[in-house]
XYZ file of N, CA and C in Angstrom:
762
model
N 42.684 -35.373 68.566
C 42.355 -33.980 68.278
C 42.056 -34.148 66.687
N 42.632 -35.032 65.794
C 42.324 -34.879 64.326
C 40.850 -35.502 64.113
N 40.549 -36.495 65.067
C 39.229 -37.078 65.015
C 38.060 -36.056 64.939
N 38.486 -35.025 65.640
C 37.410 -33.983 65.692
C 37.497 -32.916 64.571
N 38.502 -32.883 63.816
C 38.787 -31.862 62.768
C 37.932 -32.257 61.723
N 37.663 -33.341 61.134
C 36.835 -33.548 60.133
C 35.416 -33.447 60.237
N 34.835 -33.652 61.375
C 33.387 -33.360 61.633
C 33.264 -31.862 61.624
N 34.181 -31.088 62.201
C 34.142 -29.538 62.254
C 34.360 -29.085 61.048
N 35.120 -29.393 60.170
C 35.397 -29.086 58.917
C 34.022 -29.166 58.068
N 33.419 -30.463 58.251
C 32.164 -30.711 57.416
C 30.943 -29.925 58.149
N 30.888 -29.400 59.127
C 29.800 -28.599 59.767
C 29.980 -27.251 59.205
N 31.112 -26.681 59.164
C 31.495 -25.371 58.693
C 31.291 -25.311 57.128
N 31.439 -26.367 56.315
C 31.174 -26.354 55.091
C 29.730 -26.364 54.719
N 29.057 -27.120 55.491
C 27.412 -27.115 55.222
C 26.947 -25.733 55.630
N 27.460 -24.930 56.642
C 26.858 -23.773 57.176
C 27.231 -22.662 56.054
N 28.400 -22.698 55.418
C 28.770 -21.719 54.249
C 27.944 -22.046 53.100
N 27.720 -23.325 52.838
C 26.856 -23.713 51.701
C 25.514 -23.114 51.972
N 24.903 -23.340 53.079
C 23.512 -22.862 53.331
C 23.462 -21.201 53.198
N 24.611 -20.536 53.661
C 24.579 -18.974 53.532
C 24.587 -18.645 52.160
N 25.580 -19.339 51.317
C 25.811 -18.880 50.098
C 24.324 -19.066 49.240
N 23.671 -20.222 49.576
C 22.404 -20.510 48.859
C 21.475 -19.480 49.246
N 21.374 -19.204 50.455
C 20.376 -18.028 50.910
C 20.777 -16.683 50.118
N 21.953 -16.446 50.223
C 22.331 -15.192 49.709
C 22.141 -15.079 47.959
N 22.210 -16.133 47.366
C 21.893 -16.204 45.990
C 20.356 -16.182 45.865
N 19.734 -16.769 46.564
C 18.276 -16.810 46.449
C 17.784 -15.273 46.704
N 18.378 -14.819 47.843
C 17.769 -13.331 48.052
C 18.152 -12.344 46.887
N 19.333 -12.544 46.252
C 19.842 -11.790 45.256
C 18.799 -11.820 44.181
N 18.611 -13.151 43.773
C 17.617 -13.546 42.628
C 16.252 -12.867 42.876
N 15.682 -12.836 44.108
C 14.422 -12.294 44.384
C 14.382 -10.887 44.183
N 15.602 -10.221 44.500
C 15.695 -8.730 44.327
C 15.554 -8.110 42.957
N 16.184 -9.148 42.042
C 16.179 -8.988 40.647
C 14.629 -9.243 40.134
N 14.025 -10.242 40.435
C 12.697 -10.590 39.939
C 11.574 -9.615 40.553
N 11.757 -9.429 41.942
C 10.862 -8.626 42.597
C 11.416 -7.439 43.277
N 11.904 -6.468 42.606
C 12.774 -5.467 43.393
C 11.949 -4.693 44.493
N 12.655 -4.369 45.691
C 12.098 -3.653 46.773
C 11.377 -2.367 46.418
N 10.447 -1.726 46.949
C 9.779 -0.556 46.644
C 10.845 0.429 46.700
N 11.667 0.509 47.785
C 12.575 1.678 47.840
C 13.408 1.785 46.626
N 13.843 0.792 45.971
C 14.564 0.752 44.727
C 13.660 1.274 43.646
N 12.431 1.052 43.471
C 11.611 1.522 42.392
C 11.398 3.067 42.612
N 11.255 3.614 43.922
C 10.802 5.002 44.237
C 12.019 5.700 44.169
N 13.383 5.320 44.141
C 14.431 6.202 44.113
C 14.628 6.984 42.863
N 14.700 8.310 42.781
C 14.922 9.082 41.720
C 16.040 8.765 40.820
N 15.896 8.437 39.562
C 17.085 8.212 38.827
C 17.788 9.501 38.061
N 17.120 10.619 38.237
C 17.587 11.863 37.519
C 17.501 13.005 38.564
N 18.224 13.912 38.412
C 18.331 15.034 39.359
C 17.107 15.942 38.947
N 16.576 16.779 40.013
C 15.447 17.630 39.703
C 15.873 18.746 38.795
N 15.248 19.248 37.863
C 15.415 20.290 37.099
C 15.698 21.569 37.836
N 16.663 22.448 37.524
C 16.893 23.680 38.160
C 15.811 24.671 37.901
N 15.382 25.468 38.960
C 14.344 26.326 38.729
C 14.719 27.644 38.068
N 14.083 28.101 37.013
C 14.478 29.264 36.480
C 14.288 30.654 37.369
N 15.247 31.689 37.172
C 15.096 32.807 37.794
C 13.812 33.614 37.752
N 13.160 33.516 36.701
C 11.779 34.191 36.438
C 12.066 35.538 35.914
N 10.951 36.308 35.650
C 10.968 37.625 35.233
C 10.073 38.460 35.943
N 10.486 39.896 36.122
C 9.733 40.890 36.714
C 9.004 41.494 35.560
N 7.611 41.401 35.601
C 6.854 41.984 34.515
C 6.026 43.202 35.098
N 6.166 44.403 34.547
C 5.356 45.647 34.903
C 4.296 46.043 33.968
N 3.148 46.435 34.621
C 2.079 46.640 33.713
C 1.675 47.960 34.315
N 0.759 48.702 33.313
C 0.216 50.025 33.776
C 0.198 51.123 32.679
N 0.587 52.430 33.370
C 0.477 53.657 32.611
C 1.844 54.373 32.635
N 1.734 55.550 32.479
C 2.814 56.353 32.254
C 3.845 56.356 33.496
N 3.259 56.272 34.744
C 4.151 55.959 35.710
C 5.123 54.809 35.759
N 4.735 53.799 35.291
C 5.444 52.675 34.924
C 6.376 52.783 33.784
N 6.111 53.680 32.794
C 6.936 53.941 31.707
C 8.036 54.843 32.131
N 7.722 55.719 33.104
C 8.853 56.691 33.494
C 8.629 58.070 33.069
N 7.550 58.463 32.602
C 7.292 59.823 32.134
C 7.519 60.812 33.231
N 8.367 61.848 33.092
C 8.742 62.785 34.245
C 10.152 62.538 34.781
N 10.623 61.299 34.663
C 12.037 60.929 34.950
C 13.088 61.586 34.052
N 14.055 62.244 34.633
C 14.978 62.790 33.700
C 15.866 61.818 32.865
N 16.038 60.691 33.390
C 16.652 59.485 32.711
C 15.796 58.547 32.141
N 14.603 58.740 32.378
C 13.596 57.788 31.971
C 13.243 56.582 32.814
N 13.908 56.495 33.895
C 13.877 55.363 34.832
C 12.665 55.489 35.771
N 11.641 54.831 35.493
C 10.378 54.869 36.480
C 10.823 54.044 37.549
N 9.727 53.921 38.709
C 10.029 53.129 39.742
C 10.197 51.709 39.308
N 9.693 51.241 38.368
C 9.754 49.751 37.834
C 11.053 49.546 37.458
N 11.634 50.475 36.470
C 12.996 50.321 35.989
C 13.970 50.246 37.139
N 13.775 51.097 38.154
C 14.744 50.982 39.346
C 14.518 49.629 39.967
N 13.214 49.263 40.292
C 13.087 47.726 40.994
C 13.574 46.710 40.155
N 13.523 46.837 38.745
C 14.007 45.873 37.875
C 15.472 45.690 37.882
N 16.118 46.953 37.920
C 17.674 46.859 38.106
C 18.100 46.220 39.493
N 17.395 46.529 40.390
C 17.875 45.926 41.799
C 17.523 44.472 41.853
N 16.322 43.985 41.386
C 16.024 42.591 41.471
C 16.893 41.728 40.468
N 17.418 42.240 39.458
C 18.337 41.526 38.409
C 19.547 41.614 39.234
N 20.176 42.576 39.812
C 21.335 42.786 40.384
C 21.472 41.704 41.512
N 20.546 41.590 42.267
C 20.634 40.511 43.398
C 20.093 39.201 43.033
N 19.927 38.858 41.647
C 19.507 37.658 41.169
C 18.048 37.170 41.567
N 17.278 37.937 42.152
C 16.027 37.575 42.518
C 15.169 37.105 41.127
N 15.287 37.932 40.075
C 14.846 37.814 38.934
C 16.023 37.800 37.896
N 15.740 37.094 36.670
C 16.661 37.065 35.577
C 16.599 38.216 34.666
N 15.281 38.926 34.478
C 15.220 39.875 33.436
C 13.865 40.722 34.040
N 13.806 41.969 33.151
C 12.701 42.941 33.536
C 12.076 43.067 32.224
N 10.723 43.065 32.219
C 9.907 43.399 31.119
C 8.851 44.383 31.197
N 8.916 45.582 30.654
C 7.888 46.649 30.925
C 6.863 46.717 29.766
N 5.652 46.378 30.184
C 4.534 46.296 29.260
C 3.553 47.469 29.272
N 3.882 48.419 30.082
C 3.121 49.705 30.561
C 2.777 50.372 29.294
N 1.698 51.110 29.098
C 1.340 51.922 28.163
C 0.842 53.354 28.624
N 1.538 54.277 28.221
C 1.198 55.744 28.676
C -0.106 56.163 28.371
N -0.839 56.676 29.188
C -2.213 57.176 29.175
C -3.252 56.097 29.278
N -2.910 54.805 29.674
C -3.762 53.711 29.939
C -4.541 53.823 31.040
N -5.856 53.583 30.914
C -6.837 53.669 31.881
C -7.157 52.186 32.235
N -8.101 51.789 33.294
C -8.341 50.559 33.789
C -8.924 49.615 32.555
N -9.810 50.243 31.834
C -10.467 49.424 30.764
C -9.364 49.065 29.760
N -8.272 49.794 29.439
C -7.354 49.602 28.781
C -6.435 48.565 29.125
N -6.031 48.405 30.375
C -5.377 47.352 30.864
C -6.053 46.063 30.612
N -7.431 46.087 30.925
C -8.197 44.802 30.878
C -8.040 44.239 29.445
N -8.102 45.287 28.363
C -7.916 44.812 27.076
C -6.730 44.196 26.729
N -5.585 44.765 27.350
C -4.215 44.246 27.211
C -4.143 42.850 27.760
N -4.840 42.609 29.014
C -4.940 41.377 29.650
C -5.686 40.275 28.870
N -6.084 40.487 27.792
C -6.681 39.628 26.838
C -5.802 38.909 25.913
N -4.620 39.594 25.720
C -3.677 39.144 24.634
C -2.795 37.975 25.154
N -2.758 36.894 24.427
C -2.280 35.547 24.775
C -0.733 35.873 25.255
N -0.015 36.559 24.359
C 1.519 36.807 24.853
C 1.611 37.425 26.271
N 0.760 38.382 26.570
C 0.850 39.049 27.707
C 0.596 38.122 28.847
N -0.579 37.334 28.724
C -0.862 36.384 29.596
C 0.203 35.143 29.713
N 0.948 34.915 28.657
C 2.024 34.036 28.775
C 3.208 34.596 29.616
N 3.425 35.898 29.445
C 4.506 36.554 30.088
C 4.200 36.501 31.803
N 2.850 36.858 32.012
C 2.539 36.992 33.335
C 2.524 35.456 34.134
N 2.246 34.566 33.487
C 2.030 33.273 34.009
C 3.597 32.728 34.323
N 4.559 33.330 33.653
C 5.835 32.870 33.674
C 6.628 33.882 34.663
N 6.017 34.830 35.261
C 6.709 35.807 36.050
C 6.990 35.413 37.321
N 7.966 36.126 37.985
C 8.084 35.808 39.549
C 7.630 37.016 40.271
N 7.734 38.272 39.663
C 7.301 39.344 40.118
C 6.355 40.191 39.175
N 5.392 40.762 39.729
C 4.475 41.607 38.890
C 4.106 42.774 39.489
N 3.971 43.936 38.658
C 3.593 45.228 39.354
C 2.682 45.991 38.570
N 1.802 46.810 38.999
C 0.764 47.616 38.336
C 0.671 48.875 38.897
N 0.537 49.948 37.818
C -0.031 51.380 38.086
C -1.061 51.545 37.227
N -2.247 51.832 37.685
C -3.535 52.154 37.019
C -4.511 52.870 37.807
N -5.287 53.675 37.153
C -6.297 54.447 37.877
C -6.363 55.891 37.767
N -5.047 56.551 37.773
C -4.816 57.976 37.696
C -5.465 58.516 36.715
N -5.455 57.996 35.421
C -5.945 58.543 34.416
C -7.544 58.501 34.190
N -8.112 57.304 35.083
C -9.538 57.266 35.135
C -9.859 58.432 36.010
N -9.000 58.588 37.148
C -9.634 59.586 38.206
C -9.668 61.030 37.697
N -8.438 61.413 37.076
C -8.083 62.875 37.067
C -8.250 63.142 35.684
N -8.384 62.279 34.733
C -8.645 62.525 33.150
C -7.825 63.726 32.601
N -6.612 63.686 32.932
C -5.819 64.782 32.373
C -5.917 66.161 33.097
N -6.536 66.094 34.386
C -6.873 67.435 35.018
C -8.339 67.876 34.824
N -8.979 67.390 33.978
C -10.331 67.693 33.676
C -11.132 67.442 34.675
N -11.073 66.192 35.258
C -11.873 65.711 36.254
C -11.824 66.615 37.773
N -10.621 67.285 37.797
C -10.427 68.252 38.843
C -10.990 69.561 38.546
N -10.438 70.114 37.416
C -11.028 71.471 36.961
C -12.596 71.622 36.911
N -13.032 70.450 36.430
C -14.517 70.492 36.253
C -15.144 69.483 37.234
N -14.837 69.743 38.383
C -15.292 68.526 39.403
C -16.777 68.456 39.385
N -17.318 67.109 39.316
C -18.708 66.896 39.446
C -18.727 65.579 40.528
N -19.001 65.772 41.591
C -19.222 64.807 42.702
C -19.869 63.468 42.262
N -21.243 63.460 41.481
C -21.638 62.317 40.961
C -20.856 61.662 40.092
N -20.399 62.328 38.905
C -19.711 61.780 37.956
C -18.328 61.210 38.351
N -17.768 61.896 39.334
C -16.487 61.294 39.798
C -16.716 59.893 40.630
N -17.908 59.973 41.299
C -18.328 58.787 42.059
C -18.700 57.538 41.088
N -19.106 57.939 40.088
C -19.480 56.772 39.065
C -18.216 56.340 38.257
N -17.290 57.264 38.164
C -15.872 56.896 37.540
C -15.231 55.867 38.456
N -15.275 56.325 39.732
C -14.408 55.632 40.805
C -15.175 54.181 40.772
N -16.431 53.991 40.953
C -17.174 52.786 40.931
C -16.625 51.944 39.915
N -16.736 52.322 38.502
C -16.400 51.817 37.484
C -14.850 51.239 37.348
N -14.052 52.065 37.814
C -12.681 51.929 37.640
C -12.216 50.972 38.816
N -12.892 50.955 39.896
C -12.674 50.015 41.044
C -13.074 48.546 40.630
N -14.116 48.414 39.947
C -14.584 47.161 39.403
C -13.556 46.586 38.268
N -13.085 47.484 37.414
C -12.026 46.996 36.655
C -10.935 46.739 37.374
N -10.355 47.346 38.379
C -9.164 47.133 39.200
C -9.387 45.625 39.836
N -10.707 45.377 40.259
C -10.827 44.028 40.881
C -10.640 43.042 39.895
N -11.230 43.230 38.691
C -11.078 42.287 37.761
C -9.522 42.017 37.206
N -8.852 43.129 37.271
C -7.431 43.030 36.976
C -6.726 42.027 38.087
N -6.827 42.394 39.309
C -6.234 41.696 40.360
C -6.608 40.142 40.092
N -7.876 39.929 39.846
C -8.229 38.485 39.707
C -7.708 37.765 38.539
N -7.513 38.508 37.341
C -6.803 37.910 36.304
C -5.529 37.566 36.544
N -4.680 38.602 37.340
C -3.230 38.444 37.613
C -3.038 37.240 38.485
N -4.014 37.167 39.535
C -3.829 36.110 40.472
C -3.995 34.576 39.919
N -5.105 34.670 39.040
C -5.523 33.475 38.413
C -4.523 33.028 37.466
N -3.767 33.952 36.831
C -2.737 33.450 35.730
C -1.601 33.038 36.490
N -1.267 33.672 37.674
C -0.118 33.358 38.504
C -0.383 33.340 39.774
N -0.629 32.095 40.437
C -0.863 32.026 41.852
C 0.260 32.137 42.905
N 1.414 32.108 42.218
C 2.814 32.271 43.021
C 3.513 33.308 43.163
N 3.218 34.393 41.990
C 4.173 35.478 41.814
C 3.899 36.475 43.088
N 4.832 37.213 43.314
C 4.735 38.393 44.186
C 4.192 39.549 43.356
N 3.088 39.899 43.515
C 2.369 41.080 42.837
C 2.198 42.307 43.732
N 2.476 43.441 43.307
C 2.298 44.709 43.911
C 1.614 45.636 43.053
N 0.822 46.563 43.586
C 0.018 47.542 43.046
C 0.460 49.038 43.705
N 0.806 50.030 42.792
C 1.254 51.209 43.423
C 0.003 52.063 43.254
N -0.363 52.530 44.471
C -1.589 53.390 44.744
C -1.452 54.751 44.132
N -2.413 55.438 44.305
C -2.390 56.843 43.834
C -1.946 58.038 44.627
N -1.413 59.086 44.114
C -1.222 60.389 45.009
C -2.164 61.394 44.310
N -2.073 62.596 44.999
C -2.803 63.729 44.375
C -2.085 64.796 43.839
N -1.996 64.873 42.581
C -0.983 65.811 41.917
C -1.738 67.287 41.913
N -2.948 67.448 42.290
C -3.600 68.751 42.129
C -4.150 69.290 43.507
N -3.195 69.049 44.364
C -3.563 69.414 45.938
C -3.516 70.862 46.074
N -2.946 71.735 45.147
C -2.842 73.019 45.201
C -4.008 73.720 44.354
N -4.910 72.981 43.730
C -5.970 73.637 42.955
C -7.149 73.823 43.746
N -8.068 74.362 43.136
C -9.529 74.843 43.915
C -10.067 73.678 44.425
N -10.054 72.537 43.705
C -10.850 71.270 44.272
C -9.732 70.171 44.843
N -8.570 70.764 45.038
C -7.492 69.721 45.524
C -7.715 68.908 46.765
N -8.524 69.748 47.908
C -8.752 69.017 48.998
C -9.789 67.841 48.969
N -10.837 68.145 48.042
C -11.853 67.196 47.701
C -11.297 65.871 47.203
N -10.169 66.082 46.266
C -9.593 64.922 45.851
C -8.649 64.285 46.694
N -8.096 65.149 47.774
C -7.371 64.315 48.585
C -8.274 63.125 49.329
N -9.347 63.545 49.724
C -10.157 62.514 50.199
C -10.459 61.312 49.183
N -10.693 61.659 48.149
C -11.125 60.708 46.868
C -10.008 59.761 46.823
N -8.694 60.202 46.569
C -7.455 59.463 46.485
C -7.258 58.559 47.565
N -7.382 59.139 48.850
C -7.179 58.181 50.069
C -8.255 57.190 50.092
N -9.469 57.417 49.772
C -10.428 56.562 49.634
C -10.151 55.333 48.604
N -9.739 55.839 47.391
C -9.176 54.934 46.445
C -8.156 53.989 47.003
N -7.216 54.477 47.518
C -6.198 53.590 48.145
C -6.564 52.588 49.136
N -7.597 53.002 49.975
C -8.128 52.211 51.056
C -8.843 51.091 50.360
N -9.812 51.360 49.364
C -10.416 50.274 48.657
C -9.513 49.239 47.953
N -8.393 49.815 47.426
C -7.343 49.046 46.863
C -6.630 48.091 47.692
N -6.423 48.676 48.920
C -5.674 47.624 49.942
C -6.765 46.654 50.259
N -8.111 46.760 50.344
C -8.937 45.718 50.732
C -9.109 44.756 49.509
N -8.934 45.158 48.269
C -8.804 44.280 47.153
C -7.453 43.501 47.278
N -6.450 44.120 47.614
C -5.134 43.609 47.702
C -5.042 42.371 48.850
N -5.823 42.522 49.880
C -5.922 41.498 51.028
C -6.717 40.268 50.243
N -7.643 40.500 49.700
C -8.585 39.510 48.981
C -7.547 38.647 48.032
N -6.717 39.363 47.229
C -6.085 38.620 46.057
C -4.562 38.608 46.308
N -4.224 38.684 47.689
C -2.761 38.446 48.089
C -1.826 39.234 47.166
N -2.195 40.719 46.962
C -1.456 41.557 46.212
C -1.019 42.782 47.188
N 0.279 43.191 47.270
C 0.705 44.137 48.052
C 0.448 45.491 47.444
N -0.087 46.512 48.257
C -0.428 47.675 47.820
C 0.456 48.844 48.388
N 1.177 49.542 47.520
C 1.969 50.616 47.928
C 1.409 52.072 47.919
N 1.379 52.557 48.956
C 0.440 53.763 49.286
C 1.307 54.914 48.895
N 1.277 55.657 47.881
C 2.111 56.743 47.408
C 1.535 58.233 47.916
N 0.438 58.165 48.606
C -0.184 59.434 48.989
C 0.736 60.468 49.478
N 1.459 60.014 50.675
C 2.282 60.934 51.382
C 3.536 61.071 50.652
N 3.889 60.617 49.641
C 4.985 60.834 48.838
C 5.149 62.044 48.059
N 3.808 62.601 47.885
C 3.555 63.848 47.085
C 2.771 64.834 47.809
N 3.652 65.704 48.586
C 3.088 66.739 49.450
C 3.134 68.226 48.815
N 4.322 68.417 48.121
C 4.654 69.506 47.548
C 4.903 69.410 46.019
N 3.922 70.005 45.205
C 4.025 69.832 43.676
C 5.176 70.155 43.196
N 5.886 71.377 43.692
C 7.195 71.771 43.078
C 8.157 70.966 43.406
N 8.220 70.498 44.480
C 9.281 69.547 45.283
C 9.265 68.093 44.716
N 8.002 67.533 44.732
C 7.894 66.008 44.420
C 7.553 65.705 42.958
N 7.150 66.593 42.131
C 6.663 66.142 40.867
C 7.712 66.675 39.700
N 7.619 66.165 38.644
C 8.424 66.635 37.522
C 7.821 68.085 36.898
N 8.321 68.624 35.974
C 7.963 69.967 35.425
C 6.583 69.913 34.934
N 6.043 68.876 34.587
C 4.641 68.803 34.048
C 3.624 68.767 35.259
N 4.123 68.807 36.314
C 3.339 68.844 37.763
C 2.183 67.783 37.716
N 2.469 66.658 37.222
C 1.686 65.358 37.213
C 2.391 64.256 37.481
N 3.398 64.142 36.814
C 4.337 62.796 37.087
C 5.320 62.920 38.108
N 5.866 61.978 38.782
C 6.867 61.974 39.712
C 8.145 62.355 39.189
N 8.974 63.130 39.854
C 10.429 63.418 39.518
C 11.173 62.297 39.931
N 12.574 62.476 39.727
C 13.580 61.378 39.935
C 13.473 61.055 41.383
N 13.499 61.832 42.234
C 13.379 61.762 43.664
C 12.112 60.733 44.128
N 11.138 61.223 43.713
C 9.765 60.435 44.006
C 9.802 59.182 43.338
N 10.291 58.881 42.160
C 10.323 57.644 41.404
C 11.187 56.817 42.429
N 12.423 57.343 42.936
C 13.223 56.524 43.672
C 12.507 56.100 45.091
N 11.741 56.883 45.597
C 11.062 56.600 46.763
C 9.964 55.708 46.661
N 9.266 55.604 45.584
C 8.251 54.726 45.034
C 9.061 53.320 44.942
N 10.226 53.295 44.259
C 10.927 51.989 44.221
C 11.321 51.596 45.415
N 11.863 52.295 46.358
C 12.228 51.897 47.596
C 11.060 51.196 48.406
N 9.956 51.706 48.485
C 8.902 51.116 49.115
C 8.394 49.868 48.412
N 8.442 49.856 47.164
C 8.132 48.691 46.509
C 9.098 47.484 46.608
N 10.334 47.907 46.846
C 11.355 46.830 47.032
C 11.187 46.263 48.257
N 10.915 47.115 49.220
C 10.586 46.620 50.760
C 9.416 45.628 50.780
N 8.335 45.990 49.779
C 7.338 45.068 49.918
C 7.600 43.589 49.246
N 8.426 43.750 48.101
C 8.744 42.522 47.355
C 9.813 41.793 48.099
N 10.749 42.249 48.712
C 11.726 41.442 49.309
C 11.273 40.693 50.648
N 10.309 41.320 51.297
C 9.771 40.557 52.351
C 9.180 39.353 51.897
N 8.745 39.134 50.783
C 8.166 37.782 50.247
C 9.137 36.863 49.791
N 10.346 37.165 49.749
C 11.416 36.106 49.395
C 12.323 35.763 50.415
């Protein structure tokens, strides 16, 4: 039995030596020529994405004129989006009395563009001051003049949509359409058709630039019930309804 032990021991030793040599050579090769999987393995964690901002643009409807507490639809939307952590903060850049050309000038400002490029949600209200001209466009209704105004304002609206989408391809953007605060006036019915056409054209632009359009036409049926004491801006209840419709449009995108 002993005479077989030495050859067996010698054979095992040779095998172990060969395995050790192979292992050493493989380890050395991994150091000198590391495999691709080691090179491609990330060494740092991915940065945590920021919550982003909800930026509101537009006119007095975004500022909240007519609301007893100053809370426009945008302020209500901003409160809800920050509460559920959809965004971190709310920034209201609206200017009361602004028309479409005023908004375009605002969009030339570097700081405004920077805010928009970093936004997670963007909203716009514009066009009412172009169309109604503080009631003068209704009281002194001129079909041709109104048609020219609409054509110019719609061109400006399209430019606005394009700028917003170019600055931020990923943000959820929504536009709050128009209602008719002068339904009870002499030319109220004519403006019903004009406002509905405006909203329809806006929806077409929205489809082109991936922008949600909130139709507020049916939210203002009774001036005394649905508008504030100035009979032009929404009251608290109507602002809340606009905010509710806006939140539905925003939340379906997240």
